[in-house]
PDB file of C-alpha atoms in Angstrom:
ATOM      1  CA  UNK V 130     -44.815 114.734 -21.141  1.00 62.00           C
ATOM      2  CA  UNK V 131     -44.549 111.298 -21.801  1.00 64.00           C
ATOM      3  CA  UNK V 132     -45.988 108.889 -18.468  1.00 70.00           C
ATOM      4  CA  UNK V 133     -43.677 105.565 -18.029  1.00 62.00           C
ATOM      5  CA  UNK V 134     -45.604 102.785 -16.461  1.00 61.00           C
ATOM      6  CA  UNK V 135     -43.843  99.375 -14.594  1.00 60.00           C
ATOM      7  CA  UNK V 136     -45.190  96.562 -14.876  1.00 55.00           C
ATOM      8  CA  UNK V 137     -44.533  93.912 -12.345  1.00 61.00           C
ATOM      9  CA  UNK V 138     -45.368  90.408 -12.355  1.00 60.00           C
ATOM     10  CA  UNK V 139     -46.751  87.928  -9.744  1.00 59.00           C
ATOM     11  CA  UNK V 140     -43.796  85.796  -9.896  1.00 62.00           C
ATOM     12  CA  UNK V 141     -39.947  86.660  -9.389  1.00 74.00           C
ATOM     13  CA  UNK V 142     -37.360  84.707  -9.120  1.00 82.00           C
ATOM     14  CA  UNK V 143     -34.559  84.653  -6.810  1.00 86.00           C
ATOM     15  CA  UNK V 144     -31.493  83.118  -8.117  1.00 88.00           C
ATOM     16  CA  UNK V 145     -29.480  82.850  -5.117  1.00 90.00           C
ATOM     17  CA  UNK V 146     -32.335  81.332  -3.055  1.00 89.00           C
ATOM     18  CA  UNK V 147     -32.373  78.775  -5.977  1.00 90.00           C
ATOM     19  CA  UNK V 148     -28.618  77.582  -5.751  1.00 93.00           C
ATOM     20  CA  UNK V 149     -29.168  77.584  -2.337  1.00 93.00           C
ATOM     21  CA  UNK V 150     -31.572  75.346  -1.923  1.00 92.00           C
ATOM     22  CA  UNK V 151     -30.262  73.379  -4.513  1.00 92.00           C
ATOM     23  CA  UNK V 152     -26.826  73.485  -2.664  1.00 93.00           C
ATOM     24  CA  UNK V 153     -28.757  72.450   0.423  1.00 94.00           C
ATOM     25  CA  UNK V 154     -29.887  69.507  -1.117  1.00 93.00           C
ATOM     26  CA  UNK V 155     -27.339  68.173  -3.101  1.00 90.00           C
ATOM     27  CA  UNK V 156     -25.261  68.449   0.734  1.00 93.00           C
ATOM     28  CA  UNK V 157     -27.975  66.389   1.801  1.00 94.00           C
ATOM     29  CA  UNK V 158     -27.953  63.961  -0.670  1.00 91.00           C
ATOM     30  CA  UNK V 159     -24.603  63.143  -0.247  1.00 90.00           C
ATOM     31  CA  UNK V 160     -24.861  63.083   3.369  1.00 94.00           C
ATOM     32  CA  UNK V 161     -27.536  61.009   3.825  1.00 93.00           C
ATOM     33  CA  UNK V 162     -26.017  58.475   0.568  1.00 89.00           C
ATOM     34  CA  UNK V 163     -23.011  58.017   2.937  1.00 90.00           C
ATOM     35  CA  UNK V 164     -25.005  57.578   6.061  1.00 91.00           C
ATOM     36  CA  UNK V 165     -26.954  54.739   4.135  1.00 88.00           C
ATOM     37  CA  UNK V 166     -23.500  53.521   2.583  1.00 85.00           C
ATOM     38  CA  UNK V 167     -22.234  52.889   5.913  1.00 87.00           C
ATOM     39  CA  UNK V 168     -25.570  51.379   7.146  1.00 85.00           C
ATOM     40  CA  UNK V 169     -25.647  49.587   4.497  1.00 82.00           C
ATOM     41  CA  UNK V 170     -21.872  48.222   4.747  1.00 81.00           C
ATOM     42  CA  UNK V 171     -22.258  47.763   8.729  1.00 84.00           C
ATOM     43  CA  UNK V 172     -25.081  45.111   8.286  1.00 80.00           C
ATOM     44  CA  UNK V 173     -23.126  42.720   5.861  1.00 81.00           C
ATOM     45  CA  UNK V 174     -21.952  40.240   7.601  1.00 82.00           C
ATOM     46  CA  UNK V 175     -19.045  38.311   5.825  1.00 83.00           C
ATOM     47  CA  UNK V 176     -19.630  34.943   7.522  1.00 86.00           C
ATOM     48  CA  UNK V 177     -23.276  34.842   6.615  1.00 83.00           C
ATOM     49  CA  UNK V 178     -24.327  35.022   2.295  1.00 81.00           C
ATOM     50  CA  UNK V 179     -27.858  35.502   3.605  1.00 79.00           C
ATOM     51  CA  UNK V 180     -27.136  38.894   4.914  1.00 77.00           C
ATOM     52  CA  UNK V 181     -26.391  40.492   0.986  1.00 80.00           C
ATOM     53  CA  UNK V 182     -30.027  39.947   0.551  1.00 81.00           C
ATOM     54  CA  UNK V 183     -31.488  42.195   3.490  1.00 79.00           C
ATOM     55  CA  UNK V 184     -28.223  44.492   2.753  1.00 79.00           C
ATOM     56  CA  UNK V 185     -29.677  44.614  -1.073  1.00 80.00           C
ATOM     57  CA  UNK V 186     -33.030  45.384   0.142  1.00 84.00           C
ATOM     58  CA  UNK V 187     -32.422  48.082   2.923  1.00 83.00           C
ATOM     59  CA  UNK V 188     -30.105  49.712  -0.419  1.00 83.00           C
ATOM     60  CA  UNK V 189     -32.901  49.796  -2.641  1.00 83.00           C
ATOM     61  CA  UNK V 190     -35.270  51.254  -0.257  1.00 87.00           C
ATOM     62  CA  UNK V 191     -33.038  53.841   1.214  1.00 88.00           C
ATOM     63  CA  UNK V 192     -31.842  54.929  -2.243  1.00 86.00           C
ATOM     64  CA  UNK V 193     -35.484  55.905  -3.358  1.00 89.00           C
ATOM     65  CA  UNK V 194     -36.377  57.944   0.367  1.00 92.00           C
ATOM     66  CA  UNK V 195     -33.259  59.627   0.669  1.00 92.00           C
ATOM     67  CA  UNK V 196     -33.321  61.605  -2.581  1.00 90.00           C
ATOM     68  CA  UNK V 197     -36.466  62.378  -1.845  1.00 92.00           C
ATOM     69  CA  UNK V 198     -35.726  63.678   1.669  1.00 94.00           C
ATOM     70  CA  UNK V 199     -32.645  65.855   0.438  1.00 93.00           C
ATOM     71  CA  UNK V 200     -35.223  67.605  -2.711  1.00 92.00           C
ATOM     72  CA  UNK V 201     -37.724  68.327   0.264  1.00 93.00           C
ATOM     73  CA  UNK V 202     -35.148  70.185   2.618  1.00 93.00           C
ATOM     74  CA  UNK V 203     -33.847  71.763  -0.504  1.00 92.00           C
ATOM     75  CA  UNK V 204     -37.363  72.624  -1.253  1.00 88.00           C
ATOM     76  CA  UNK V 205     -38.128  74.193   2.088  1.00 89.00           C
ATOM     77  CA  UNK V 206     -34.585  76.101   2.240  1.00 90.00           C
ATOM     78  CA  UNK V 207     -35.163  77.726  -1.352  1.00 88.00           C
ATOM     79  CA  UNK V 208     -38.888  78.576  -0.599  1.00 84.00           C
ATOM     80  CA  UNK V 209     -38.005  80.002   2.890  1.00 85.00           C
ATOM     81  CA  UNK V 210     -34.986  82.140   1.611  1.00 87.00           C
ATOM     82  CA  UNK V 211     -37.175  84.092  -0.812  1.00 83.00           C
ATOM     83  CA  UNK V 212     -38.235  86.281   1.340  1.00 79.00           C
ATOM     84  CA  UNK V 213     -41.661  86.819  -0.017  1.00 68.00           C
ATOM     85  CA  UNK V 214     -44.413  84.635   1.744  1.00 64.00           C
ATOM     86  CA  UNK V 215     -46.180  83.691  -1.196  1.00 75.00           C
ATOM     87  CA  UNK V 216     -47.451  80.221  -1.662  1.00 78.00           C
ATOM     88  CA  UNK V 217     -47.139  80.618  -5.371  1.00 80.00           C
ATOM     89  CA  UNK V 218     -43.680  82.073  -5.400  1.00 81.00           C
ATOM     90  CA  UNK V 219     -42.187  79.551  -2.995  1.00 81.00           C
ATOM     91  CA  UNK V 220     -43.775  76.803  -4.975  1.00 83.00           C
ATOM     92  CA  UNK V 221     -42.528  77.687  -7.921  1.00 85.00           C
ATOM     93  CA  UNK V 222     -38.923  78.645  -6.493  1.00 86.00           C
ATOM     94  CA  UNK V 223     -38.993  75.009  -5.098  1.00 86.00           C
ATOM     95  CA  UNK V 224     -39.673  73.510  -8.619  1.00 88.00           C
ATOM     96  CA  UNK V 225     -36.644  75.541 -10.316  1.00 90.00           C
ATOM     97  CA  UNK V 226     -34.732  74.386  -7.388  1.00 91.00           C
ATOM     98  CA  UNK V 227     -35.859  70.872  -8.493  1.00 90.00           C
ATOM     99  CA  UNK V 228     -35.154  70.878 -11.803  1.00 92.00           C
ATOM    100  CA  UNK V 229     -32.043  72.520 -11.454  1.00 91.00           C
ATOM    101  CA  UNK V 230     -30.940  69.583  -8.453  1.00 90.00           C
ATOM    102  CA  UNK V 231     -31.720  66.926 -10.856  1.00 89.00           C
ATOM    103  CA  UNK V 232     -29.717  68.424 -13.872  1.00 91.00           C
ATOM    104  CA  UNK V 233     -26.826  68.651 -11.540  1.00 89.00           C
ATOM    105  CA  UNK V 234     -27.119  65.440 -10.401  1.00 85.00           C
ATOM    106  CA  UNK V 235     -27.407  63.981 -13.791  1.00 89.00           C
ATOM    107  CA  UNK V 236     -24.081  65.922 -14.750  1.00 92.00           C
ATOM    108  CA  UNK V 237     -22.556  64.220 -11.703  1.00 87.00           C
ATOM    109  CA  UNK V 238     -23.564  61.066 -12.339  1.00 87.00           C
ATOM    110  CA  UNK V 239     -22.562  60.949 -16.324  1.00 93.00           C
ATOM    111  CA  UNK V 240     -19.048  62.161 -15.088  1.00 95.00           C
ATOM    112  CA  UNK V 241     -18.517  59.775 -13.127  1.00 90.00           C
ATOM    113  CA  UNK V 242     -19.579  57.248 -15.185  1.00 92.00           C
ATOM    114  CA  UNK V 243     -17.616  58.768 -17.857  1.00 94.00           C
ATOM    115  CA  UNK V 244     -14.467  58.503 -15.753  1.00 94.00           C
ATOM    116  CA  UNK V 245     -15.317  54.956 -14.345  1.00 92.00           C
ATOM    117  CA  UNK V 246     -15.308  54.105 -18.484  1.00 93.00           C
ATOM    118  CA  UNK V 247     -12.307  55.687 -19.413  1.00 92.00           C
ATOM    119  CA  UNK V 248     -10.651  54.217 -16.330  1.00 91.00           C
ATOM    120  CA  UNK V 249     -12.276  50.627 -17.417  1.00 90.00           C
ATOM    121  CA  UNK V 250     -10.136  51.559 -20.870  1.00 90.00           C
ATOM    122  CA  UNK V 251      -7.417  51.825 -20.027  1.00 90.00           C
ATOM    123  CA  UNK V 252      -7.025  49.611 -17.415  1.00 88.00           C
ATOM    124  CA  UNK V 253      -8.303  46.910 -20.456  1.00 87.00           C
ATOM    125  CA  UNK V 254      -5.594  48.235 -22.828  1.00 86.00           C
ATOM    126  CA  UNK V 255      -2.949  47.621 -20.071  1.00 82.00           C
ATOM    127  CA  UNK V 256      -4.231  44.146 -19.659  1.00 82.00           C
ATOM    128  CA  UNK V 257      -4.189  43.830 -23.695  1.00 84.00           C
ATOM    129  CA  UNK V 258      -0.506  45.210 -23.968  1.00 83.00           C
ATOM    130  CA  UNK V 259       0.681  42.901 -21.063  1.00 77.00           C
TER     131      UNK V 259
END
C-alpha cells in the first residue's frame, strides 16, 4: 500500500485578503489625495502670490504622508483578513499587498499620463492645422 504524505508550508497566501487590502488602500489614497487637493486649493488665496508658496509646501508634504497612510491601512486590512494570526503570514501578506498597490498605481499613473500626451497631440495638431 502506497502512504501519501502532505506537505504544508509555513506561509500561504490569501489572494482575496491581498486585493483587499490593496483595494482598501488604493480607496484611501484617493480619498485622502482629494482631501489634500481641496486643502490644498482652499488655502490659495488669489489676492495674495505669497500664499502659492505655503500652498506648494503643505502639497509636497502631504503628498509623501498620505501614500504612506493609505499602504499602512491597506497593510493592516490585508494582514487582519487572513485569518491566521501569524506575525509572519500577515507580514508577508502586507508586503504582496504592497507591491501589488504600487504596480497598480504605477499602471494608473502611466495611463494617465499616456492620455494627458495623446490629448497634448492632438490638441497641438489642431493648433498646427488651424
Amino acid at each position: 500500500m502506497a502512504r501519501v504524505e502532505r506537505y504544508e508550508s509555513a506561509f500561504h497566501l490569501s489572494w482575496g485578503a491581498i486585493i483587499g487590502g490593496a483595494v482598501v488602500s488604493l480607496g484611501l489614497w484617493l480619498l485622502l489625495h482629494s482631501l489634500g487637493l481641496a486643502a490644498g486649493l482652499s488655502a490659495v488665496d488669489p489676492n495674495n502670490p505669497g500664499s502659492l508658496r505655503g500652498a506648494g509646501i503643505g502639497t509636497g508634504v502631504f503628498s509623501i504622508i498620505a501614500p504612506l497612510l493609505a499602504l499602512f491601512g491597506g497593510g493592516i486590512v490585508a494582514s487582519r483578513t487572513v485569518g491566521i494570526v501569524d506575525r509572519g503570514t500577515g507580514v508577508l501578506h502586507g508586503v504582496v499587498m504592497w507591491a501589488l498597490t504600487a504596480v497598480a498605481g504605477a499602471v494608473l499613473i502611466v495611463s494617465l499620463l499616456a492620455s494627458l500626451a495623446a490629448a497634448g497631440v492632438r490638441l497641438g495638431g489642431a493648433a498646427v492645422r488651424t
